[in-house]
Tab-separated table of C-alpha atoms and ligand atoms in Angstrom:
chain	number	residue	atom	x	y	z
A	1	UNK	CA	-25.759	-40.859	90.624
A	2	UNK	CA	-22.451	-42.181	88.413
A	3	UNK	CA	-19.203	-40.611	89.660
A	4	UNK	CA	-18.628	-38.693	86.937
A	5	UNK	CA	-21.602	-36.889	86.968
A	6	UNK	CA	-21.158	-36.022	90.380
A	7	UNK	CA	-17.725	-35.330	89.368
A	8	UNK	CA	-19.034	-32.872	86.387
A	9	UNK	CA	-21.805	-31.456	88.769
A	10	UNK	CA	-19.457	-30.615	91.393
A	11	UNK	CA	-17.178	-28.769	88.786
A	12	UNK	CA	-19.922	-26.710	87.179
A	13	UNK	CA	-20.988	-25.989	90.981
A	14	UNK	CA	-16.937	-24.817	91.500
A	15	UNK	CA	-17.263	-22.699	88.565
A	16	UNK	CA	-20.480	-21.110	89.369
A	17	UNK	CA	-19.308	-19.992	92.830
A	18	UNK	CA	-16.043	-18.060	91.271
A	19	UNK	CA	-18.282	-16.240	88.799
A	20	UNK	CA	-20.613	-15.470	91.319
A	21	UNK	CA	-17.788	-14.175	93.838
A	22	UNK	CA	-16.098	-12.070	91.796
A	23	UNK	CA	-19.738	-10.849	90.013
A	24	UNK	CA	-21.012	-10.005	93.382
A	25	UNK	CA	-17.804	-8.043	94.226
A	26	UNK	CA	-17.614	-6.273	91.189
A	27	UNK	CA	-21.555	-4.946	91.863
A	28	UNK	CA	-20.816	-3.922	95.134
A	29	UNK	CA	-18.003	-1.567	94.304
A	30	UNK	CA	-19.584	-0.253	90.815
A	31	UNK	CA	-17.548	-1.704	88.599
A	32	UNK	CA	-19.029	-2.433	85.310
A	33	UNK	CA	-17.491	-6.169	84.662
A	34	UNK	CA	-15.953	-8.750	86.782
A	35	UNK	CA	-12.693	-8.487	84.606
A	36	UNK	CA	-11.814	-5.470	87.067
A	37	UNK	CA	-10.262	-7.917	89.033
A	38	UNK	CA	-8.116	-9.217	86.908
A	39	UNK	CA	-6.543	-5.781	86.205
A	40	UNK	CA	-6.435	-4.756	90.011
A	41	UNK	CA	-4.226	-8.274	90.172
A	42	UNK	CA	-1.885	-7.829	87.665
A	43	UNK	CA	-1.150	-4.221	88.449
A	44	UNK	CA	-0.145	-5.482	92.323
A	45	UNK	CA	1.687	-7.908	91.095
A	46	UNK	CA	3.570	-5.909	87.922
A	47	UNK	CA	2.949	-2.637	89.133
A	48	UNK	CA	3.073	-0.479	85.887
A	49	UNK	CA	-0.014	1.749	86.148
A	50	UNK	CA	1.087	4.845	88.603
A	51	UNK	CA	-0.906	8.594	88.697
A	52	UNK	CA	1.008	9.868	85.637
A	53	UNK	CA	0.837	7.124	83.044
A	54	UNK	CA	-0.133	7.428	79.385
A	55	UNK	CA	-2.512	4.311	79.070
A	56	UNK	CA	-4.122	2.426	75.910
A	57	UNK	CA	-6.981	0.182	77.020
A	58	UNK	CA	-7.625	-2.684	73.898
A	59	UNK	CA	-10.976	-4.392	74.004
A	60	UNK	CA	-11.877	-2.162	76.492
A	61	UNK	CA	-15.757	-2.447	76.306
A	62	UNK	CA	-17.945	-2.482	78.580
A	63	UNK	CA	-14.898	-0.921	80.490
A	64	UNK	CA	-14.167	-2.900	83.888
A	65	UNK	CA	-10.716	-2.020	83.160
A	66	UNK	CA	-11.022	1.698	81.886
A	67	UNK	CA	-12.211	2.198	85.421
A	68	UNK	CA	-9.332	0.406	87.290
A	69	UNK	CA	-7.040	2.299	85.201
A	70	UNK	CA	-8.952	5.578	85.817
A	71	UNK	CA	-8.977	5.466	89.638
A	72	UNK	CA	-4.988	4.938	89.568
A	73	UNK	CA	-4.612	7.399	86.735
A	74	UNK	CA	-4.567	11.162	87.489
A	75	UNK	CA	-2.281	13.329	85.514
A	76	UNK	CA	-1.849	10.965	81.977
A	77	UNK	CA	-3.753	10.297	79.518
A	78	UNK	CA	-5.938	6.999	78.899
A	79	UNK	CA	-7.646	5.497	75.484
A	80	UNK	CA	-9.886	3.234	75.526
A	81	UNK	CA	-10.499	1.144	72.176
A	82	UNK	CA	-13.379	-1.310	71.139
A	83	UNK	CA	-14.950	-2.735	67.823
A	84	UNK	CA	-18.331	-2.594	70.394
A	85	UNK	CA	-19.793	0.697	71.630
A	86	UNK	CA	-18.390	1.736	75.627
A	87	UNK	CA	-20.429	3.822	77.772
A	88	UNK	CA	-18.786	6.991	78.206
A	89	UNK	CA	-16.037	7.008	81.548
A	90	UNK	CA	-15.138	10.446	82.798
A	91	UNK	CA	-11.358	11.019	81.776
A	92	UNK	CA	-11.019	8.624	79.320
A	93	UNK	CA	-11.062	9.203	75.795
A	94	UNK	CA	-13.096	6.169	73.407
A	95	UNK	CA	-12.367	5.312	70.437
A	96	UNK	CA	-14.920	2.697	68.719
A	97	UNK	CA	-12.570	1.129	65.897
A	98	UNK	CA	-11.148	-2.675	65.489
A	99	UNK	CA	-7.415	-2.649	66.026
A	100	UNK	CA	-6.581	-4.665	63.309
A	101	UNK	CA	-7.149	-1.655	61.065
A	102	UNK	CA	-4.558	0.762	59.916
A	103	UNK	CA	-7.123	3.356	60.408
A	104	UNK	CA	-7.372	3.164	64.050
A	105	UNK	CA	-3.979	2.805	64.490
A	106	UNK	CA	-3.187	5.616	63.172
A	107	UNK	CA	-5.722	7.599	65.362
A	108	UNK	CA	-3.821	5.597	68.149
A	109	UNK	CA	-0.622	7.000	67.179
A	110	UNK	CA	-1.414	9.993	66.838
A	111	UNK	CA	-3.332	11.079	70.167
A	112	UNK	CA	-0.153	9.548	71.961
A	113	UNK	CA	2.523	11.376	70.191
A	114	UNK	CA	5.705	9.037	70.903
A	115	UNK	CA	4.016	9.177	74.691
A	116	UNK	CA	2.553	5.692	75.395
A	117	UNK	CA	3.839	4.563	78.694
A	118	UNK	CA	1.168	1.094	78.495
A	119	UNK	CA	-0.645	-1.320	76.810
A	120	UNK	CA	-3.144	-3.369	78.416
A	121	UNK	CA	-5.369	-5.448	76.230
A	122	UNK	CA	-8.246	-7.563	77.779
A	123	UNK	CA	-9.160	-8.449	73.964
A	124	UNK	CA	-11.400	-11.608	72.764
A	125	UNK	CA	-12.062	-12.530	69.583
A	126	UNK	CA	-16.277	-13.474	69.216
A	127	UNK	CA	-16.727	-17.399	70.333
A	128	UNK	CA	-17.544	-19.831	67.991
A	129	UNK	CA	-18.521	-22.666	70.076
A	130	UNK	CA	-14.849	-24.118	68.849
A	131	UNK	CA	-12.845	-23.164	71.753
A	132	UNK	CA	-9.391	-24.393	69.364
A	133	UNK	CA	-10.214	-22.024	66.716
A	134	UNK	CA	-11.701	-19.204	69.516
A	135	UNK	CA	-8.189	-19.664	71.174
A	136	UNK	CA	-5.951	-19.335	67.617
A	137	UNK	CA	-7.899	-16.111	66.629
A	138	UNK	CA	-8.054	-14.350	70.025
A	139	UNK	CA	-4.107	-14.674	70.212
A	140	UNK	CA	-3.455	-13.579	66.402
A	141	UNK	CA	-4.965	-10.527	68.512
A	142	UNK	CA	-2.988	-10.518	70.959
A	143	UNK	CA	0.046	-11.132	68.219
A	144	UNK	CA	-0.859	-8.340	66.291
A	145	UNK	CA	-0.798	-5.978	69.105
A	146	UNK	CA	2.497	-7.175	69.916
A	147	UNK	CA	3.931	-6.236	66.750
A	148	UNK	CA	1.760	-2.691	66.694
A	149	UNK	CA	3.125	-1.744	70.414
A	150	UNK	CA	6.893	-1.709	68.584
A	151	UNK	CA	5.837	1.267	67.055
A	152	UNK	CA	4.254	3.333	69.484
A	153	UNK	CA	5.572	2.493	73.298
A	154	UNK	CA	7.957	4.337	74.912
A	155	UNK	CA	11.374	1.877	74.701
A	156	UNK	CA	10.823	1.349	77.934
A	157	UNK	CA	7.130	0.718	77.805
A	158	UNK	CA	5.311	-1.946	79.008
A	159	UNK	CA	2.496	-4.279	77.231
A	160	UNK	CA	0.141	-6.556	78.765
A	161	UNK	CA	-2.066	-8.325	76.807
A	162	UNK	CA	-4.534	-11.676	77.350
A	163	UNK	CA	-3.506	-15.136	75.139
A	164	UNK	CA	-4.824	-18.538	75.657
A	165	UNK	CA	-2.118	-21.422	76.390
A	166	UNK	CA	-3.486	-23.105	72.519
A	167	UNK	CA	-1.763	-24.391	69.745
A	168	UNK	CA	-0.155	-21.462	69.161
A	169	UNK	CA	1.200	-20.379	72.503
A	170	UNK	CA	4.542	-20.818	72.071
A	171	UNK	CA	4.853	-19.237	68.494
A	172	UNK	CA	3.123	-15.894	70.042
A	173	UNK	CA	5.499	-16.074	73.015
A	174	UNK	CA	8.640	-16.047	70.880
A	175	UNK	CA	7.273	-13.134	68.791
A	176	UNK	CA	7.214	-11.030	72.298
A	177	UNK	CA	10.446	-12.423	73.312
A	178	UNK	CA	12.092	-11.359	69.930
A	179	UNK	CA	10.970	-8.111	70.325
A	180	UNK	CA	11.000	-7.297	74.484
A	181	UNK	CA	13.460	-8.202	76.930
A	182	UNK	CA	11.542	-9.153	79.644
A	183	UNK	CA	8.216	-11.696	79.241
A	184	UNK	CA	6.420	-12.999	81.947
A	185	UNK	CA	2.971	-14.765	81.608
A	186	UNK	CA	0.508	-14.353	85.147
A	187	UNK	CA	-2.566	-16.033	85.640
A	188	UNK	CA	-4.806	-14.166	87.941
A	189	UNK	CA	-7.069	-15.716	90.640
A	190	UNK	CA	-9.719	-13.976	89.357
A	191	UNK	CA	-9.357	-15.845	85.605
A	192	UNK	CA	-11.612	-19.105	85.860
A	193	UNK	CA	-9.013	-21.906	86.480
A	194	UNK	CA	-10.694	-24.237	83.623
A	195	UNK	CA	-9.864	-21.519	81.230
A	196	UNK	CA	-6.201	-21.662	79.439
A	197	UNK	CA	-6.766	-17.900	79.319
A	198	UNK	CA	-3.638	-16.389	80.563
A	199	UNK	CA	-1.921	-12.968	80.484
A	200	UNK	CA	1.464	-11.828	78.399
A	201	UNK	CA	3.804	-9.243	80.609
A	202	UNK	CA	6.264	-7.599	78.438
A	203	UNK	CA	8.590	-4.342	79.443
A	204	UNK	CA	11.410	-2.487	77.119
A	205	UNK	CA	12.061	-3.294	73.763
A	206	UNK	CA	15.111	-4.546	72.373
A	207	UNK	CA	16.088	-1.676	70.397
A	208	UNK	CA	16.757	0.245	73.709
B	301	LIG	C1	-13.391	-9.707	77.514
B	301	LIG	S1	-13.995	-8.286	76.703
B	301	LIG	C2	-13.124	-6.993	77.524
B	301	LIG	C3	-13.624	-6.647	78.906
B	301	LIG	C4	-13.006	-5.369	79.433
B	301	LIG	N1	-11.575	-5.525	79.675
B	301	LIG	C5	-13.645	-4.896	80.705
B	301	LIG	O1	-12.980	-4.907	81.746
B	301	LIG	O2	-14.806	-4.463	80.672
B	301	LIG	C6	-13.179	-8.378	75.155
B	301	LIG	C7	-13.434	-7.212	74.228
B	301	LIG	O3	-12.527	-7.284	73.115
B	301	LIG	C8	-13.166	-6.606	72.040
B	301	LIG	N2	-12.502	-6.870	70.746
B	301	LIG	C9	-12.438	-8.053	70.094
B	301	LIG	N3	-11.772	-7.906	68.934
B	301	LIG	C10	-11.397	-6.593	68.844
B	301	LIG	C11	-10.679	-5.832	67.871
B	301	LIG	N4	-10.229	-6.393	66.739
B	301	LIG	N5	-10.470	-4.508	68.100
B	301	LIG	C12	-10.954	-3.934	69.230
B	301	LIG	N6	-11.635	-4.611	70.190
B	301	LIG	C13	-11.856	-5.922	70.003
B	301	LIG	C14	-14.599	-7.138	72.107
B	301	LIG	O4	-15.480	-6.313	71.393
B	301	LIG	C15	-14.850	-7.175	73.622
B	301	LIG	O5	-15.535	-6.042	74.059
Protein backbone atom coordinates (compact mmCIF):
# COMPACT_ATOMS: atom_id res chain seq x y z
CA UNK A 1 0.00 0.00 0.00
CA UNK A 2 1.34 3.87 -0.90
CA UNK A 3 2.08 5.88 2.26
CA UNK A 4 -0.47 8.07 1.93
CA UNK A 5 -3.09 5.79 1.84
CA UNK A 6 -1.94 4.21 4.81
CA UNK A 7 -1.53 7.63 6.01
CA UNK A 8 -5.40 8.49 5.07
CA UNK A 9 -6.51 4.96 6.36
CA UNK A 10 -4.93 5.39 9.59
CA UNK A 11 -6.65 8.89 10.00
CA UNK A 12 -10.16 7.76 9.10
CA UNK A 13 -9.34 4.73 11.60
CA UNK A 14 -8.31 7.78 14.37
CA UNK A 15 -11.49 9.39 13.64
CA UNK A 16 -13.67 6.43 13.83
CA UNK A 17 -12.39 5.44 17.29
CA UNK A 18 -13.27 9.13 18.85
CA UNK A 19 -16.79 8.90 17.44
CA UNK A 20 -17.15 5.60 18.61
CA UNK A 21 -15.77 6.50 22.25
CA UNK A 22 -17.67 9.21 22.95
CA UNK A 23 -20.98 7.40 21.03
CA UNK A 24 -20.55 4.46 23.24
CA UNK A 25 -20.33 6.71 26.36
CA UNK A 26 -23.07 8.76 25.57
CA UNK A 27 -25.41 5.28 25.20
CA UNK A 28 -24.33 4.04 28.30
CA UNK A 29 -25.38 6.97 30.41
CA UNK A 30 -28.72 7.83 28.30
CA UNK A 31 -27.81 10.66 26.78
CA UNK A 32 -29.44 11.34 23.55
CA UNK A 33 -26.23 12.69 21.41
CA UNK A 34 -22.58 12.50 21.82
CA UNK A 35 -22.46 16.43 21.92
CA UNK A 36 -23.25 15.92 25.80
CA UNK A 37 -19.77 15.84 26.19
CA UNK A 38 -18.89 18.73 24.87
CA UNK A 39 -21.23 20.66 27.23
CA UNK A 40 -20.15 18.59 30.42
CA UNK A 41 -16.44 20.03 29.23
CA UNK A 42 -17.01 23.42 28.84
CA UNK A 43 -19.12 23.82 31.94
CA UNK A 44 -15.87 22.27 34.10
CA UNK A 45 -13.82 24.29 32.53
CA UNK A 46 -16.10 27.82 32.50
CA UNK A 47 -18.31 26.84 35.09
CA UNK A 48 -21.48 29.00 34.38
CA UNK A 49 -24.36 26.51 34.67
CA UNK A 50 -25.12 26.19 38.69
CA UNK A 51 -28.80 24.80 40.28
CA UNK A 52 -30.46 28.23 39.88
CA UNK A 53 -29.65 29.41 36.38
CA UNK A 54 -32.04 30.78 33.77
CA UNK A 55 -30.77 28.82 30.61
CA UNK A 56 -31.50 29.23 26.68
CA UNK A 57 -30.42 26.11 24.80
CA UNK A 58 -29.97 27.21 20.68
CA UNK A 59 -29.99 24.31 18.27
CA UNK A 60 -30.90 22.29 20.93
CA UNK A 61 -32.38 19.24 19.01
CA UNK A 62 -32.18 16.14 19.57
CA UNK A 63 -31.20 17.60 23.07
CA UNK A 64 -27.74 16.06 24.35
CA UNK A 65 -27.33 19.34 25.87
CA UNK A 66 -30.94 20.11 27.25
CA UNK A 67 -30.13 17.12 29.39
CA UNK A 68 -26.65 18.22 30.68
CA UNK A 69 -28.16 21.43 31.46
CA UNK A 70 -31.20 19.76 33.14
CA UNK A 71 -29.29 17.50 35.56
CA UNK A 72 -27.26 20.73 36.84
CA UNK A 73 -30.36 22.87 36.70
CA UNK A 74 -32.89 22.73 39.58
CA UNK A 75 -34.56 25.89 40.61
CA UNK A 76 -34.25 28.14 36.98
CA UNK A 77 -35.70 27.99 34.16
CA UNK A 78 -34.36 26.35 30.76
CA UNK A 79 -35.54 26.85 26.87
CA UNK A 80 -34.71 24.86 24.53
CA UNK A 81 -34.95 26.17 20.77
CA UNK A 82 -34.75 24.27 17.34
CA UNK A 83 -35.89 24.83 13.61
CA UNK A 84 -36.17 20.61 13.98
CA UNK A 85 -38.73 18.94 16.25
CA UNK A 86 -37.04 17.82 20.11
CA UNK A 87 -38.47 15.07 21.98
CA UNK A 88 -40.03 16.37 24.94
CA UNK A 89 -37.30 16.64 28.29
CA UNK A 90 -38.98 16.88 31.65
CA UNK A 91 -38.34 20.58 32.92
CA UNK A 92 -37.52 22.11 29.94
CA UNK A 93 -39.68 24.18 27.98
CA UNK A 94 -39.32 23.71 23.66
CA UNK A 95 -39.78 25.98 21.47
CA UNK A 96 -39.65 24.73 17.64
CA UNK A 97 -38.81 28.16 15.78
CA UNK A 98 -35.47 29.28 13.71
CA UNK A 99 -33.68 31.98 15.63
CA UNK A 100 -33.08 34.10 12.93
CA UNK A 101 -36.72 35.17 13.12
CA UNK A 102 -38.06 38.11 14.98
CA UNK A 103 -40.89 35.94 15.86
CA UNK A 104 -39.10 33.59 18.02
CA UNK A 105 -37.20 36.05 19.50
CA UNK A 106 -39.68 37.67 20.74
CA UNK A 107 -41.22 34.48 22.37
CA UNK A 108 -37.54 34.24 23.72
CA UNK A 109 -37.76 37.49 25.30
CA UNK A 110 -40.57 37.27 26.64
CA UNK A 111 -40.61 33.85 28.70
CA UNK A 112 -37.24 35.26 30.24
CA UNK A 113 -38.39 38.59 31.35
CA UNK A 114 -34.92 40.58 31.67
CA UNK A 115 -33.91 37.01 33.53
CA UNK A 116 -31.49 35.16 31.18
CA UNK A 117 -28.50 34.19 33.17
CA UNK A 118 -27.03 31.90 29.74
CA UNK A 119 -26.73 31.24 26.36
CA UNK A 120 -25.41 28.13 25.07
CA UNK A 121 -25.78 27.46 21.40
CA UNK A 122 -24.60 24.08 19.88
CA UNK A 123 -26.12 25.51 16.45
CA UNK A 124 -25.19 24.17 12.74
CA UNK A 125 -26.27 25.43 9.80
CA UNK A 126 -27.47 22.17 7.20
CA UNK A 127 -24.09 20.87 5.27
CA UNK A 128 -23.68 21.40 1.86
CA UNK A 129 -20.89 19.18 1.03
CA UNK A 130 -18.83 22.76 0.85
CA UNK A 131 -17.34 22.75 4.19
CA UNK A 132 -16.10 26.85 3.29
CA UNK A 133 -19.54 27.91 2.70
CA UNK A 134 -21.00 25.27 5.70
CA UNK A 135 -18.39 27.11 7.95
CA UNK A 136 -19.41 31.02 6.77
CA UNK A 137 -23.19 30.26 7.34
CA UNK A 138 -22.99 28.27 10.61
CA UNK A 139 -21.01 31.33 12.17
CA UNK A 140 -23.41 34.17 10.64
CA UNK A 141 -25.38 31.93 13.32
CA UNK A 142 -23.39 32.10 15.75
CA UNK A 143 -22.97 36.11 14.83
CA UNK A 144 -26.43 36.71 14.95
CA UNK A 145 -26.88 35.28 18.31
CA UNK A 146 -24.20 37.39 19.46
CA UNK A 147 -25.84 40.46 18.58
CA UNK A 148 -29.51 39.00 19.87
CA UNK A 149 -27.89 38.00 23.47
CA UNK A 150 -27.23 42.11 23.87
CA UNK A 151 -30.70 42.37 24.30
CA UNK A 152 -31.79 39.82 26.54
CA UNK A 153 -28.77 38.60 29.05
CA UNK A 154 -28.43 39.71 32.27
CA UNK A 155 -25.20 42.42 32.00
CA UNK A 156 -23.48 40.04 33.56
CA UNK A 157 -24.59 37.09 31.53
CA UNK A 158 -22.71 34.72 29.88
CA UNK A 159 -22.93 33.32 26.08
CA UNK A 160 -21.41 30.35 24.66
CA UNK A 161 -21.90 29.59 21.35
CA UNK A 162 -20.08 27.03 18.56
CA UNK A 163 -18.04 28.90 15.36
CA UNK A 164 -15.71 27.29 13.00
CA UNK A 165 -12.00 28.84 12.79
CA UNK A 166 -13.13 29.87 8.63
CA UNK A 167 -12.74 32.79 6.72
CA UNK A 168 -14.62 34.65 8.85
CA UNK A 169 -13.29 33.87 12.29
CA UNK A 170 -11.77 36.79 13.12
CA UNK A 171 -14.57 39.24 11.91
CA UNK A 172 -17.14 37.18 14.31
CA UNK A 173 -14.58 37.35 17.13
CA UNK A 174 -14.32 41.14 17.06
CA UNK A 175 -18.14 41.47 16.96
CA UNK A 176 -18.11 39.52 20.56
CA UNK A 177 -15.20 41.44 21.69
CA UNK A 178 -16.96 44.83 20.83
CA UNK A 179 -19.75 43.92 22.67
CA UNK A 180 -18.37 41.58 25.92
CA UNK A 181 -15.48 42.07 27.98
CA UNK A 182 -14.24 38.86 28.36
CA UNK A 183 -13.85 36.23 25.10
CA UNK A 184 -12.30 33.10 25.30
CA UNK A 185 -12.53 30.38 22.53
CA UNK A 186 -12.18 26.35 24.08
CA UNK A 187 -11.92 23.46 22.06
CA UNK A 188 -13.20 20.44 23.81
CA UNK A 189 -11.65 16.92 23.66
CA UNK A 190 -14.71 15.65 22.81
CA UNK A 191 -14.91 18.00 19.32
CA UNK A 192 -13.21 15.80 16.49
CA UNK A 193 -9.66 17.33 16.22
CA UNK A 194 -9.93 17.47 12.18
CA UNK A 195 -12.83 19.74 12.67
CA UNK A 196 -12.06 23.74 12.94
CA UNK A 197 -15.26 23.62 14.99
CA UNK A 198 -14.53 25.53 18.06
CA UNK A 199 -16.49 27.22 20.89
CA UNK A 200 -16.97 31.25 21.65
CA UNK A 201 -16.93 32.04 25.70
CA UNK A 202 -18.22 35.42 26.34
CA UNK A 203 -19.29 36.94 30.03
CA UNK A 204 -20.66 40.72 30.85
CA UNK A 205 -21.37 43.15 28.42
CA UNK A 206 -19.80 46.33 27.99
CA UNK A 207 -22.56 48.48 28.91
CA UNK A 208 -22.18 47.23 32.57
C1 LIG B 1 -25.21 19.92 16.21
S1 LIG B 1 -26.95 20.01 16.33
C2 LIG B 1 -27.19 20.33 18.04
C3 LIG B 1 -27.01 19.14 18.96
C4 LIG B 1 -27.48 19.43 20.36
N1 LIG B 1 -26.65 20.43 21.02
C5 LIG B 1 -27.51 18.20 21.23
O1 LIG B 1 -26.72 18.13 22.18
O2 LIG B 1 -28.34 17.31 21.00
C6 LIG B 1 -27.28 21.57 15.59
C7 LIG B 1 -28.73 21.99 15.62
O3 LIG B 1 -28.83 23.37 15.22
C8 LIG B 1 -30.14 23.53 14.68
N2 LIG B 1 -30.27 24.80 13.94
C9 LIG B 1 -29.65 25.15 12.80
N3 LIG B 1 -30.04 26.38 12.41
C10 LIG B 1 -30.94 26.83 13.33
C11 LIG B 1 -31.70 28.03 13.47
N4 LIG B 1 -31.62 29.02 12.57
N5 LIG B 1 -32.52 28.16 14.55
C12 LIG B 1 -32.63 27.15 15.45
N6 LIG B 1 -31.93 25.99 15.36
C13 LIG B 1 -31.10 25.83 14.32
C14 LIG B 1 -30.29 22.29 13.79
O4 LIG B 1 -31.63 22.06 13.47
C15 LIG B 1 -29.64 21.20 14.65
O5 LIG B 1 -30.59 20.48 15.37
Amino acid sequence: MKKSKRIKKSNSWKIKQHRDQFFKRSKTLGYRSRASFKLIELNKKYQFIKSNTNLLDVGSSPGGWAQVAAKIIKTGKIMSVDIKDMEPLKNIKFLKGNIMEEDTKYVIKRYFDNNLDVIVSDMAADTTGNKSLDSIRTNQLCANLINFSKDILKPKGVLVSKLFMGEDFIEVKNMAKSLYKKVNFFKPESSRKESKETYLHCEILKTL
